[in-house]
Structures are given as structure tokens and as C-alpha cells.
Coordinates of C-alpha atoms in Angstrom, one line a residue:
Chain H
X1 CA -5.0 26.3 114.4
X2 CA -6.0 29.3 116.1
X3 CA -3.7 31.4 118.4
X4 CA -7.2 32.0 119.9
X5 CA -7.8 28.2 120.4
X6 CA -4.6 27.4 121.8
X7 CA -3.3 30.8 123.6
X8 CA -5.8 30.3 126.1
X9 CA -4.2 27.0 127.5
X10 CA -1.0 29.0 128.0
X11 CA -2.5 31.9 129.8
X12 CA -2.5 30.3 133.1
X13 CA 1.7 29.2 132.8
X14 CA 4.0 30.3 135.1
X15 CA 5.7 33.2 134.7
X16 CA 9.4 31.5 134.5
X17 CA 8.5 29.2 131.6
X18 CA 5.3 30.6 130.3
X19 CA 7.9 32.5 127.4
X20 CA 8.9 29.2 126.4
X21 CA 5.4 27.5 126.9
X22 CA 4.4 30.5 124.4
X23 CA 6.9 30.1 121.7
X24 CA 6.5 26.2 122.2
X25 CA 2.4 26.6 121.2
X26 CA 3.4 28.9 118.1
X27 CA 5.3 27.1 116.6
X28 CA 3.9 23.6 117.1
X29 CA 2.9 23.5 113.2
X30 CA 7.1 24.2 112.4
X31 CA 7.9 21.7 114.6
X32 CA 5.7 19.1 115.2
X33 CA 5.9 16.1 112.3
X34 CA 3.0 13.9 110.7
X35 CA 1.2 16.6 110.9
X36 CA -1.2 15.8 108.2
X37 CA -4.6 18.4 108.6
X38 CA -5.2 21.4 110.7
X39 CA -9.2 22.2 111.5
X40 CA -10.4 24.6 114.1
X41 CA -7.3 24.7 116.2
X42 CA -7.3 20.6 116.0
X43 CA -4.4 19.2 114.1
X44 CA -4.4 15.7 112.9
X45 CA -1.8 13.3 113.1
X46 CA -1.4 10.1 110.2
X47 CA 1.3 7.8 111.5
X48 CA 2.0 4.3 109.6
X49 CA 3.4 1.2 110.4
X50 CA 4.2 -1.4 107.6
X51 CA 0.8 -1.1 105.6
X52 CA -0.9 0.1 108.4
X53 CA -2.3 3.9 109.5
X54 CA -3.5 5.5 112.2
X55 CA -4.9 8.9 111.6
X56 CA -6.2 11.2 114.8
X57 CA -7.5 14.9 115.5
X58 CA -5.9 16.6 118.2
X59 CA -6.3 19.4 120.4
X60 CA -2.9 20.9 121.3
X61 CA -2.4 22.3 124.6
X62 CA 1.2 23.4 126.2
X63 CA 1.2 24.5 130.0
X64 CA 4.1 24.2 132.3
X65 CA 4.1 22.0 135.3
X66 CA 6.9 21.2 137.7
X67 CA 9.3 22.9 136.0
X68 CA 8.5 21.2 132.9
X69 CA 7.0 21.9 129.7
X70 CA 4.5 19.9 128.7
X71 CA 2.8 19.1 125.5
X72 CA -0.6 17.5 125.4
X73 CA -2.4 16.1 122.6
X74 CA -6.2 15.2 123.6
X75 CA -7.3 13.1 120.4
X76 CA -10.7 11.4 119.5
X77 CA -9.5 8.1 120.4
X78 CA -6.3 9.1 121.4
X79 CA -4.1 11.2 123.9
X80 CA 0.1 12.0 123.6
X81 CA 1.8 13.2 126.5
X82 CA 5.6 15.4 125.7
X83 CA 7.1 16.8 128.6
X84 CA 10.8 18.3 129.1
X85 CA 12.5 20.3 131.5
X86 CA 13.0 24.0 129.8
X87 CA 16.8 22.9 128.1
X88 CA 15.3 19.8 126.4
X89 CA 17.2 17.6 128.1
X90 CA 15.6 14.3 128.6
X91 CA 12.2 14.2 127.1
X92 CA 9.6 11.4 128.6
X93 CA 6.8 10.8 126.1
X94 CA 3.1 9.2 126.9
X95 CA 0.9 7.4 124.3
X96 CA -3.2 6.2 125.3
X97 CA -5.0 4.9 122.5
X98 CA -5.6 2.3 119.9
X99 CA -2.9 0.6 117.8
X100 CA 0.0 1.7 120.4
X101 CA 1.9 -0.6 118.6
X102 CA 2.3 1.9 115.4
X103 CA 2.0 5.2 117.5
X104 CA 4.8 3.9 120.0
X105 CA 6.8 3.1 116.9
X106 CA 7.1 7.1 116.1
X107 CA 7.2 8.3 120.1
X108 CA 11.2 8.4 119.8
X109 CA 10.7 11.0 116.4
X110 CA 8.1 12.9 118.4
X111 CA 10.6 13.3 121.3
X112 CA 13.2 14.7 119.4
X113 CA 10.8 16.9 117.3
X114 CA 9.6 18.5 120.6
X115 CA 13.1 18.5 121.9
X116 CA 14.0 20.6 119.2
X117 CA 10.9 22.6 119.4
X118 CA 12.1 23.4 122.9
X119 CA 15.7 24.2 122.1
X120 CA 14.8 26.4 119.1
X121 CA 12.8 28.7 121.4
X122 CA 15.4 28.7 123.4
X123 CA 18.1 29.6 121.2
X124 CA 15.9 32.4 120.0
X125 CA 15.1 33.8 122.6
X126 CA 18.5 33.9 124.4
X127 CA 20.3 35.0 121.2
X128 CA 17.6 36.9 119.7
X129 CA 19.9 40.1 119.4
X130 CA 22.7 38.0 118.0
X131 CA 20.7 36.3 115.7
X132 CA 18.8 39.5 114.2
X133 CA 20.2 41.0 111.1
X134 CA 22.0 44.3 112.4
X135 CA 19.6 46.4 111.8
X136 CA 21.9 49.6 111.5
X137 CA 24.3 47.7 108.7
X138 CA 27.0 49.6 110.0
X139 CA 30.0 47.3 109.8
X140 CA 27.5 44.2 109.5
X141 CA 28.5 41.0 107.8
X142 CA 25.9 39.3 106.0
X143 CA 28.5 36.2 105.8
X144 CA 26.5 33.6 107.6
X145 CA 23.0 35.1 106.2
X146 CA 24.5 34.0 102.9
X147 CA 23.7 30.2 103.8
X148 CA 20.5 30.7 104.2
X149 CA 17.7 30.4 101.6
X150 CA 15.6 32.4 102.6
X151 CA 17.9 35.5 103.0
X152 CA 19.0 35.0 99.2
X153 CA 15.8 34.8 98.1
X154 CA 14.6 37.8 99.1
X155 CA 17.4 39.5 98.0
X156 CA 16.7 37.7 94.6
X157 CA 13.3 38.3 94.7
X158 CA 14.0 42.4 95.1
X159 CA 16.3 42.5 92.6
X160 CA 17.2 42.6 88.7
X161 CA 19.6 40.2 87.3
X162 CA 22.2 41.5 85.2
X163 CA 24.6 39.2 84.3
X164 CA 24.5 35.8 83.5
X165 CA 27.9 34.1 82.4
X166 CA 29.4 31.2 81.9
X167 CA 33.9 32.3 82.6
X168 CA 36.8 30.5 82.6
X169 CA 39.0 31.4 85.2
X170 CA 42.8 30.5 86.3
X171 CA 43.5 30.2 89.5
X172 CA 43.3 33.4 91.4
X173 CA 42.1 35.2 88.7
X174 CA 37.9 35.4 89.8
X175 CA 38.7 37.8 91.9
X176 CA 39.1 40.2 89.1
X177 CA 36.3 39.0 86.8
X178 CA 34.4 39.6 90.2
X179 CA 35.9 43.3 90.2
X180 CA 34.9 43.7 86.5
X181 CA 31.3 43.1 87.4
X182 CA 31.1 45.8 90.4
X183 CA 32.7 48.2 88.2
X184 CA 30.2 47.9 85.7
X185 CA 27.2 47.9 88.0
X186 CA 28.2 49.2 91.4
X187 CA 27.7 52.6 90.8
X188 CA 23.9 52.0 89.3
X189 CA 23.0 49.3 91.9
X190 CA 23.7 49.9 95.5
X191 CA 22.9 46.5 96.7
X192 CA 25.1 43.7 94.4
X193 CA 24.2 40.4 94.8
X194 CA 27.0 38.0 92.8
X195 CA 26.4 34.3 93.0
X196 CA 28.8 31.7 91.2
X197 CA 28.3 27.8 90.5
X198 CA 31.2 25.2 89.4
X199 CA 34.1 23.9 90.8
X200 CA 32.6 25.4 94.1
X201 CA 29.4 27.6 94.7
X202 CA 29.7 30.8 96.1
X203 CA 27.5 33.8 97.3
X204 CA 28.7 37.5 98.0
X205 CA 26.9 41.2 98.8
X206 CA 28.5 44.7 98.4
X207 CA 26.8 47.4 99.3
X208 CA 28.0 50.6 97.4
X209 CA 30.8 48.5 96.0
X210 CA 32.2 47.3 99.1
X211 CA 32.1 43.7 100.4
X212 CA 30.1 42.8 103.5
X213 CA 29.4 39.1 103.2
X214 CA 31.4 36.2 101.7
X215 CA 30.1 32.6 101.4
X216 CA 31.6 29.5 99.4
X217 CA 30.3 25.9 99.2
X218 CA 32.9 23.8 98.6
X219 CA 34.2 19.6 99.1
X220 CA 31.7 19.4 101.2
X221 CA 32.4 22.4 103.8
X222 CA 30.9 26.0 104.5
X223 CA 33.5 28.8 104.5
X224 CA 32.5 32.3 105.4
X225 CA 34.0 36.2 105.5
X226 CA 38.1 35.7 105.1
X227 CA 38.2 32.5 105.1
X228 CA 35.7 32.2 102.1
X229 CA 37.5 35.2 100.5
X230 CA 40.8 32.5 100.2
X231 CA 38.7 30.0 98.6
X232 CA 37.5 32.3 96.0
X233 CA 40.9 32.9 94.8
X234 CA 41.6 29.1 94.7
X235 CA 38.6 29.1 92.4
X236 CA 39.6 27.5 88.8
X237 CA 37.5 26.4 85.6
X238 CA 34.6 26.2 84.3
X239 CA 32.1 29.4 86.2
X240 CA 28.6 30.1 86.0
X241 CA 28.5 33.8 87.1
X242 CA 24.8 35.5 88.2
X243 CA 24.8 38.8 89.2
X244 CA 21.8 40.6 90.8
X245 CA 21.0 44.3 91.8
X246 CA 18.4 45.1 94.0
X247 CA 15.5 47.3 93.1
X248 CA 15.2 48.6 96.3
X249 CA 17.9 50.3 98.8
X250 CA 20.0 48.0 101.0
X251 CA 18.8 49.3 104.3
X252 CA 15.3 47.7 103.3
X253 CA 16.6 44.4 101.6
X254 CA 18.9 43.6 104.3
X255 CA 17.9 44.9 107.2
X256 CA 14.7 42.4 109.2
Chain Z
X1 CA -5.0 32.6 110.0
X2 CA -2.3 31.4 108.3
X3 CA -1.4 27.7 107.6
X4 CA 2.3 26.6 107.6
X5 CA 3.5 23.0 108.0
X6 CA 7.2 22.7 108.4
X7 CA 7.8 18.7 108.2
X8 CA 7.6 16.6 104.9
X9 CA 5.5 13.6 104.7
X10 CA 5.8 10.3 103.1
X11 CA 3.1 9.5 101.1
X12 CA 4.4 6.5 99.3
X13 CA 7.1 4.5 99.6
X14 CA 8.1 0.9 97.9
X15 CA 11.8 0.2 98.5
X16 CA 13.9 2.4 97.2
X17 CA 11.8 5.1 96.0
X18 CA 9.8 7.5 97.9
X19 CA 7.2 10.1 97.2
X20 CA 7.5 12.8 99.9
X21 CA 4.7 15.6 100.4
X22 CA 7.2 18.8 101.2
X23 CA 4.9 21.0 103.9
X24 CA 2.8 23.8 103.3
X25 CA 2.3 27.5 103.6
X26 CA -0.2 29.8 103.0
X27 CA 0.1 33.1 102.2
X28 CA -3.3 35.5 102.2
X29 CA -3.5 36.2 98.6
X30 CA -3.9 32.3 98.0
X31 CA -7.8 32.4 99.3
X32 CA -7.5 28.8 100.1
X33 CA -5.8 27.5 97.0
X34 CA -2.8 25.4 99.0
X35 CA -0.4 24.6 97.0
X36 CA 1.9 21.3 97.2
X37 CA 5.2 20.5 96.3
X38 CA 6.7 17.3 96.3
X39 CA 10.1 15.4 96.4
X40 CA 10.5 12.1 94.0
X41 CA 13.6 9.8 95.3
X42 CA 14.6 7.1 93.9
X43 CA 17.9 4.7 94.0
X44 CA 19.4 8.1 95.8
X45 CA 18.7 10.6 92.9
X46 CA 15.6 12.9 93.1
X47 CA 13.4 15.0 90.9
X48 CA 11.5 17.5 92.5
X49 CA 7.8 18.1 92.0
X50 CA 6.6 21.4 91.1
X51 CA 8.5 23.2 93.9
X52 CA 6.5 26.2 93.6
X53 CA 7.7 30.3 94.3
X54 CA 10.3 32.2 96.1
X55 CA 8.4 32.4 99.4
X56 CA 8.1 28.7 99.3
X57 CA 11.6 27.6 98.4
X58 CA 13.0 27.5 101.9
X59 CA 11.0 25.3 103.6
X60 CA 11.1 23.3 100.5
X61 CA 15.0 23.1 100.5
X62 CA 15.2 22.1 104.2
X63 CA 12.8 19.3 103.9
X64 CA 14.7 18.1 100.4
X65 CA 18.2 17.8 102.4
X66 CA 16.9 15.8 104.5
X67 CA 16.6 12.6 102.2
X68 CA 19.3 13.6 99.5
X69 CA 22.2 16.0 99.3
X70 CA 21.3 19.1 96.9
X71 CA 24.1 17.3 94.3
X72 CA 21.6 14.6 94.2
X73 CA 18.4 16.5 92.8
X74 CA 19.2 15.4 89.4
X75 CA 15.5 16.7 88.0
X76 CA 12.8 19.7 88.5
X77 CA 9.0 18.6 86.8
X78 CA 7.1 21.6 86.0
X79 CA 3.7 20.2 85.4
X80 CA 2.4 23.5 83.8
X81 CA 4.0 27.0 83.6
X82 CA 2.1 28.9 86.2
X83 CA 4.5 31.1 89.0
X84 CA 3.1 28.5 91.7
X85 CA 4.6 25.8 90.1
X86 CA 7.8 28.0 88.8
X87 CA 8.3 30.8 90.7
X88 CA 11.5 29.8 91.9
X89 CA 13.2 29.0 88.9
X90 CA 15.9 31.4 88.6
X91 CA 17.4 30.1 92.3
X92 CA 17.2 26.4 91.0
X93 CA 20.2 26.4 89.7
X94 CA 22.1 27.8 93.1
X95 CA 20.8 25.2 95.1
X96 CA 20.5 22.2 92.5
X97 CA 23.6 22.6 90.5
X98 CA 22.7 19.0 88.8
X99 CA 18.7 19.9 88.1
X100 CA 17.9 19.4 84.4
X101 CA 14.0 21.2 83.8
X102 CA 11.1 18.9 82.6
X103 CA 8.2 21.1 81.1
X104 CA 5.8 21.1 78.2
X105 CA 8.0 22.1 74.7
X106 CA 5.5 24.9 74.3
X107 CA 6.8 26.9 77.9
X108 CA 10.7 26.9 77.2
X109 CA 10.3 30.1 75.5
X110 CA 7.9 32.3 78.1
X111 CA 10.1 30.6 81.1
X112 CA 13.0 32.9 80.4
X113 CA 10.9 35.8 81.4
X114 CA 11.2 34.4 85.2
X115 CA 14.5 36.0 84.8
X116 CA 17.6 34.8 82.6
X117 CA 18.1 30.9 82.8
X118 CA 20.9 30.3 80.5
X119 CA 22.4 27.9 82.9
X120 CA 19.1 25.9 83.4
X121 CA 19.2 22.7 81.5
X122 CA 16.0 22.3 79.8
X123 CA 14.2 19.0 78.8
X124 CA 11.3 19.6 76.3
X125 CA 8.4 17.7 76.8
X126 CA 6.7 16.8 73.6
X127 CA 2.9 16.9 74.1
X128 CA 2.6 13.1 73.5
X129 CA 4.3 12.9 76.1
X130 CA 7.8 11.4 77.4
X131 CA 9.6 8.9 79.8
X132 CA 12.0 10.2 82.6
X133 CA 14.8 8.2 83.8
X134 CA 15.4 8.8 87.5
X135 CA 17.8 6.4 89.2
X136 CA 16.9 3.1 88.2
X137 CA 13.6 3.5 87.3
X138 CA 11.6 4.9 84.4
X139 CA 8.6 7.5 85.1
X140 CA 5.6 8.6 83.0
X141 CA 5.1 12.1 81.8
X142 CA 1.7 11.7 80.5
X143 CA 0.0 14.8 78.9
X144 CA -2.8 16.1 79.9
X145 CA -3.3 19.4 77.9
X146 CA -5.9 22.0 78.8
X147 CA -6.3 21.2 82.3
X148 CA -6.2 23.6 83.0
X149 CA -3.0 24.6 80.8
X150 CA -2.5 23.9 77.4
X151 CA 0.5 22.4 78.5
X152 CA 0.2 20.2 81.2
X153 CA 2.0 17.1 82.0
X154 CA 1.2 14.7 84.9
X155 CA 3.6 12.3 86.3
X156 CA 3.0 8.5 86.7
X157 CA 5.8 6.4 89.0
X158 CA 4.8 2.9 88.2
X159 CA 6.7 1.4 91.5
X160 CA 4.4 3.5 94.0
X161 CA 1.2 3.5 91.7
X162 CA 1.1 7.1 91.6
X163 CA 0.2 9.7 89.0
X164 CA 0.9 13.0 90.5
X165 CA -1.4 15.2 88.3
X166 CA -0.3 19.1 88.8
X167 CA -3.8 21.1 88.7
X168 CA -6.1 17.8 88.5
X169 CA -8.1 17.4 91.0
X170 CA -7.2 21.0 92.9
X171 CA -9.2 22.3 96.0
X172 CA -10.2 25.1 97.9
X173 CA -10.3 24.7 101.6
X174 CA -12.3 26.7 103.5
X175 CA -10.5 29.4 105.8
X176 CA -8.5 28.1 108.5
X177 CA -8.8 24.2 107.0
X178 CA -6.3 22.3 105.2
X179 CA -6.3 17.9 105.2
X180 CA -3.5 16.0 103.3
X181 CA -5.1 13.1 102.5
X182 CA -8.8 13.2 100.9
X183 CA -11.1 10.8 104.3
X184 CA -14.8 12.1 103.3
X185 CA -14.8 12.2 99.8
X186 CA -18.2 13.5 99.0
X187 CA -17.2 16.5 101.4
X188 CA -14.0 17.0 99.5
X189 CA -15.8 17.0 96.1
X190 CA -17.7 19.8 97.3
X191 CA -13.9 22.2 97.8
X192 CA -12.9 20.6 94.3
X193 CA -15.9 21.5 92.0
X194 CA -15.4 25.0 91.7
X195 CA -11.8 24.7 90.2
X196 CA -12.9 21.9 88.0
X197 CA -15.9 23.8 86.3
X198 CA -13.4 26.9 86.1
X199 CA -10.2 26.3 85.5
X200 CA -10.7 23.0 82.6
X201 CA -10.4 24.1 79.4
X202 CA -13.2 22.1 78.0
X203 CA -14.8 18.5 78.8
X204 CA -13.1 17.4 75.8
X205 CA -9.6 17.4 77.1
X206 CA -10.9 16.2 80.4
X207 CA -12.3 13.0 78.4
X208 CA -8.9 12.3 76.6
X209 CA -7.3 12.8 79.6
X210 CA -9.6 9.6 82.0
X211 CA -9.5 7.7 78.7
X212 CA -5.5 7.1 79.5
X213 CA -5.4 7.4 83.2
X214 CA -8.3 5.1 84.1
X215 CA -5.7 1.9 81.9
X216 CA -2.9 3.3 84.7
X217 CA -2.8 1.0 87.9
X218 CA -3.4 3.6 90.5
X219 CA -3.0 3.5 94.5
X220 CA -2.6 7.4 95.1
X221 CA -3.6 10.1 93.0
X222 CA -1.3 13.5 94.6
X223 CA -2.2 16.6 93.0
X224 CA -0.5 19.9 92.7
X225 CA -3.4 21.9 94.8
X226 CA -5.8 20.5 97.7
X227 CA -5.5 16.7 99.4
X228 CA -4.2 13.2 98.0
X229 CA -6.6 10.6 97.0
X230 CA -5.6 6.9 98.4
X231 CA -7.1 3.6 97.7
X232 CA -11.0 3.3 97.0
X233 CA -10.8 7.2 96.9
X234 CA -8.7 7.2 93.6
X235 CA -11.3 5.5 91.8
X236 CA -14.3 7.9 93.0
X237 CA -12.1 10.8 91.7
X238 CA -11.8 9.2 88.5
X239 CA -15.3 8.4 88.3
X240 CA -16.1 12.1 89.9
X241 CA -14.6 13.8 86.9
X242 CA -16.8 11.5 84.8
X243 CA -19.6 12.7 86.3
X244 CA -19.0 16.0 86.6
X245 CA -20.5 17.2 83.0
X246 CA -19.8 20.6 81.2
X247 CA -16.9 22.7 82.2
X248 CA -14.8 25.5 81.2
X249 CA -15.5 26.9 77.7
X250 CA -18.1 24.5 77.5
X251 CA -20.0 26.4 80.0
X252 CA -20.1 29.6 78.0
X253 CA -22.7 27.6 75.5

């Protein structure tokens, strides 16, 4: 849809939630499901029941009203009504149309979609600075950012790979197979990117040979910085060992 | 304007075993040539779909973990070779530890230049084609050479009636449009001639190709690039392509 189409039915929000009205309309393609077309601002909607499906085009319109947010969507034969107070708490959903008896079904999954919707805009935009990558690096620890996909793959992405190994390692002995590989490449690569799979996965990023994030995967828990630093040493077996260096300087791989 | 579609759909689903459309993006330099990726579960394992590049790969890992645990993703199908379909190889293995590669015998070779991929199990695909065990069930990888890649394997799931066929039936939306599922037909056709008369190799392979599909029983027809077909619509895409005379080198006279 267009920000064109749809920014215009937030312009007239009040100022106290028209911020989260705002963020609420852009990102109604992340958030919304069943989405299933997008057409001139108009997204369509297939939701099925059994062997039966009911597709609509809607016109998406967010506008705050008594101290609620509230999602429209005016369809061709069909309307859905979302509203919330700002925290998301209790969401009250509204459903005209045909075949109620499938669209009603899904009401409780679009509830919680735009409950979601609301408290991710929330999140962001109270703990925007938190969030954010530090965009100095000084002292930063990419730790947490390690989890994430999309922070690895742009390192990837940016960046030679070097090393490819399968190692055997005794108990606290990675450590120093890890120190082996910075040696050899730390001083040609400023940005190292070492990722490990086996016994557990783990992720870690030195910049000029120091460490400044630590992530391992392991029985079924995330372990990050120190903590993650101890599990590496309890590391034994069978390693697959990839190691990465970035093309380009840290400052503009890292920082958002 | 840029189209992006966070949440996966279901597009089939017959007990245990699910065919899930993983959402979309669209980045400028792809001029309207969407590309899908999809999820495969069955009996709790999974085999992912052509899951496409780097810029794709997180939206396509959230929506996976949400019907199986990454352990579970026991298969990647690479219908072709292109970097839409394998851009994201050399992170695979991170994320899938258990993810053994299905693609055509003739790619094994030119995929190490993604990057190294000594860890990545490879399966060969012969070109007459294979079966693929995923949790209980037995799935079709039916060749369908030349179309547009000389090695191109499409994927038939017998409990959902559904050939997934990579670059077959592939179209170009017009700018700010996108559908999942194909509703007007002869207004699809129109997005979907283009590719055909340009990217297949030669009518040829295209004839080969309807020769085995058309003996498949088929309820939804989910290709690589552009909207599914469903019901009467996978028949009037078969017969479309049978109607849809010269292309590719054929063209050149």
C-alpha cells in the first residue's frame, strides 16, 4: 500500500497517540496476518475455514479515538473493526460481512496480531536508544545482536570466509583453537566474525582482535557475553568452525 | 513502493503435512519479479523451499520457527541454481544444523562459489529425477530441465496435490501489486507471458515437461515467482502453456 493512501487517515490523530497511530499504519504489512494481496493501498485478506474461503479487499485506516487505537478495515463486502488502548491491553474486535462464521473463527488471531502491532511500536519507540546498535562502538557488546539473523547476515554478507573446519576439541581447549584463528587473521581483518556448530552453536565478533560479543545456543537456552564465554569452554567434540572477515571496516558493518 | 509481508500463509494442508507460503519482500532491483519461498512440514520434519538470498533469510527464519524448531529442518530444495533461490546458502548451515541440500547433480560444483560449503550435506539430483523422504511421506522431484535452467527440478507432495514448480509459471506484477493466489486468470496470464516467452529454453522442454505433469493429480500449482494456482485455475495454467506456442531459442528462428 501506499504511505500516500493510508498516511492521510492518520493526519487528523491526536497528538498523544497519533506516534503510535503512525507506526501502527507502517507497519500493518509486518504485522497484520492472511494478508494475501496488496493493490493500490487495498490489502486483501484470504481466511479459511474447513474447505471453505473467504477472500476480501481492504482499505486500512488507523485513527485514534477515545484514547484508543483503532484499526479499520473497510472491505467490498466486508468491514473489521481492532481497537486497543495504547498498551495493548485488552483488544475488542468487530466483524460485518458475509460468512462471519469463518472470519469470526480468526478474530482472536487478529487481536493478538494487532496487539502485538501495538506493543512493538511501543517497545520501539520507548527503547529506541536502547535498542539501536551503539553507534560509537566504544565499549559496545554485540552479544545480543548475535541472535539475530539479520545482524549475522549482513556481517556475512560483507565479508570473506576464511576458514572452514571441521576440529576436535577437549574440553576447554576451543578457546585456544579460537585464539589460533585470530592470530592468523586478526591483524589482516579488522572485523572477525567466528561462527561454530556441534555439540552447541555458537557466534562471536572481535574487532581488532578483541572480543565484543559472545553468543552460544545450547540444550535449548541462549547464553550471552560471560556467561556464553563459560559455555564455550565446556565445549567438547566434534566442531564445525567458520570464520569470516569483513570486507569493509567495523564502524560501517556494525554500526545501524 | 516497496512490498513486504511479514506473516506466512498456509496454502495447503492435509493432516499432518503442511505447505506454508513464507512472506515476501521486495527489494527495487527485482522490477516486480517477487520471489517466494516456502516451508514443507510433514510428520514434524521440514524441508524448506527455495528459501531464497541474504536479505530474505530473516523473515524466512522467523516464520519457519514458528511450526518447527530449526533442529527439525531436516531438508533445503533448490529447484534451480539461481542466487534467488540460493543466495543464502552459506548461513544454512548456522541456522539448520540438520539441512541436507537437494539440487540438480549438474550445480554441486558451481554452488561452492556462494562461498565454501564443506559442511553442507549435499543430495544430487539425477536429472531423471528422484524421491525425497520427508517424515513419513515420500515427495516427487520431477525434472523439468530448461525451464528456464538446465537444471531444474520441481516438487510434487502427493498428500496436498501440489507440484511446487520453481520458475514455472513466474510473473511480473505491476508496480505497487502483488496477489498470492491467481482469482482472474486471463489477467494473470497477461504478468506471466513475458517470462515464459523469455526465460524457456525452448518449447521442446516445455512439452516434455506438460507431458508428465498433466498424469500428476493436481489441486495447487505454487511456483517459485508470481501467485499460486488453485482448483480450475491449475488446469488453465496447464493448458495456457499449451497454448502458448514458440518460446525462448525457438523465437530466435
Amino acid at each position: 500500500m501506499t504511505s500516500k493512501t493510508l498516511s492521510g487517515n492518520v493526519r487528523d490523530a491526536p497528538k498523544a497517540g497519533s506516534g503510535l497511530a503512525e507506526c501502527v499504519r507502517e507497519k500493518i504489512l509486518e504485522g497484520l496476518p492472511f494478508i494475501t494481496g496488496i493493490r493500490g493501498g487495498r490489502i486483501q485478506l484470504s481466511l479459511s475455514r474447513m474447505l471453505f474461503r473467504f477472500r476480501d479487499w481492504y482499505t486500512p485506516n488507523v485513527k485514534v479515538e477515545d484514547d484508543r487505537i483503532v484499526l479499520e478495515l473497510k472491505g467490498d463486502r466486508s468491514s473489521i473493526v481492532l481497537a486497543a488502548p495504547p498498551d495493548g491491553s485488552s483488544v475488542s474486535s468487530q466483524y460485518k460481512g458475509p460468512r462471519g462464521w469463518i472470519l469470526r473463527k480468526h478474530l482472536p488471531t487478529l487481536e493478538s496480531a494487532f496487539q502485538s502491532l501495538l506493543q512493538e511500536c511501543r517497545k520501539s519507540m520507548e527503547e529506541r536508544s536502547a535498542t539501536a546498535i551503539d553507534s560509537t562502538m566504544e565499549g559496545a557488546d554485540y552479544s545480543r545482536h548475535l541472535a539475530r539473523v539479520s545482524f549475522v547476515s549482513r556481517i556475512v554478507l560483507k565479508s570473506l570466509m576464511l576458514a572452514n573446519d571441521e576440529v576436535i576439541v577437549r574440553k576447554g581447549g576451543l578457546l585456544s583453537v579460537l585464539e589460533d584463528y585470530i592470530k592468523e587473521y586478526g591483524t589482516k581483518y579488522r572485523l572477525l566474525y567466528i561462527s561454530g556448530t556441534g555439540p552447541a552453536t555458537f557466534r562471536l565478533l572481535f574487532v581488532d582482535g578483541k572480543p565484543v560479543g559472545a553468543f552460544v545456543h545450547t540444550d535449548g537456552r541462549d547464553y550471552y557475553g560471560v556467561e556464553a564465554d563459560d559455555k564455550i569452554n565446556e565445549i567438547e567434540g566434534l566442531v564445525r568452525i567458520k570464520v569470516y572477515g569483513s570486507l569493509e571496516p567495523p564502524e560501517e558493518v556494525l554500526v545501524a | 513502493m516497496t512490498l513486504k509481508v511479514r506473516n506466512p500463509v498456509v496454502v495447503a494442508e492435509n493432516g499432518d503435512v503442511r505447505f506454508v507460503w513464507l512472506g515476501l519482500d521486495e527489494s527495487e532491483a527485482e522490477k516486480g519479479i517477487l520471489a517466494n519461498q516456502y516451508l514443507l512440514v510433514a510428520d514434524g520434519e521440514a524441508l524448506l523451499v527455495d528459501p531464497g538470498g541474504y536479505y530474505v533469510f530473516e523473515r524466512v527464519y522467523k516464520n519457519v520457527v514458528k511450526y518447527v524448531d530449526p533442529e527439525k529442518v531436516v531438508g533445503v530444495f533448490y529447484s534451480h541454481q539461481d542466487p534467488d533461490v540460493t543466495g543464502s546458502l552459506n548461513i544454512i548451515e548456522d541456522f539448520f544444523p540438520n539441512a541436507k541440500v537437494y539440487v540438480s547433480a549438474i550445480w554441486t560444483r558451481f554452488l561452492p562459489h556462494l562461498g565454501a560449503v564443506a559442511g553442507v550435506k549435499m543430495v544430487e539430483l539425477p536429472d531423471t529425477g528422484a524421491t525425497i523422504r520427508l517424515g513419513k511421506r515420500n515427495l516427487e522431484a520431477i525434472p523439468a530441465h530448461f525451464l528456464h535452467s538446465p537444471g531444474h527440478f520441481n516438487l510434487y507432495v502427493p498428500d496436498l496435490k501440489l507440484l511446487f514448480t520453481g520458475d514455472i509459471g513466474a510473473a511480473v506484477f505491476p508496480e505497487g501489486e502483488w496477489y498470492l493466489y491467481v482469482e482472474n486468470f486471463d489477467e494473470h496470464a497477461k504478468y506471466m507471458e513475458w517470462f515464459h516467452k523469455r526465460f524457456m529454453a525452448c518449447r521442446k522442454a516445455l512439452d516434455k515437461w506438460l507431458a508428465r505433469v498433466e498424469k500428476l493429480d493436481l489441486e495447487v500449482i505454487a511456483p517459485q515467482h508470481g501467485a499460486i494456482f488453485t482448483g480450475e485455475n491449475t488446469r488453465r495454467f496447464i493448458e495456457w502453456l499449451r497454448s502458448l506456442g514458440p518460446v525462448g531459442a525457438d523465437i530466435l528462428g
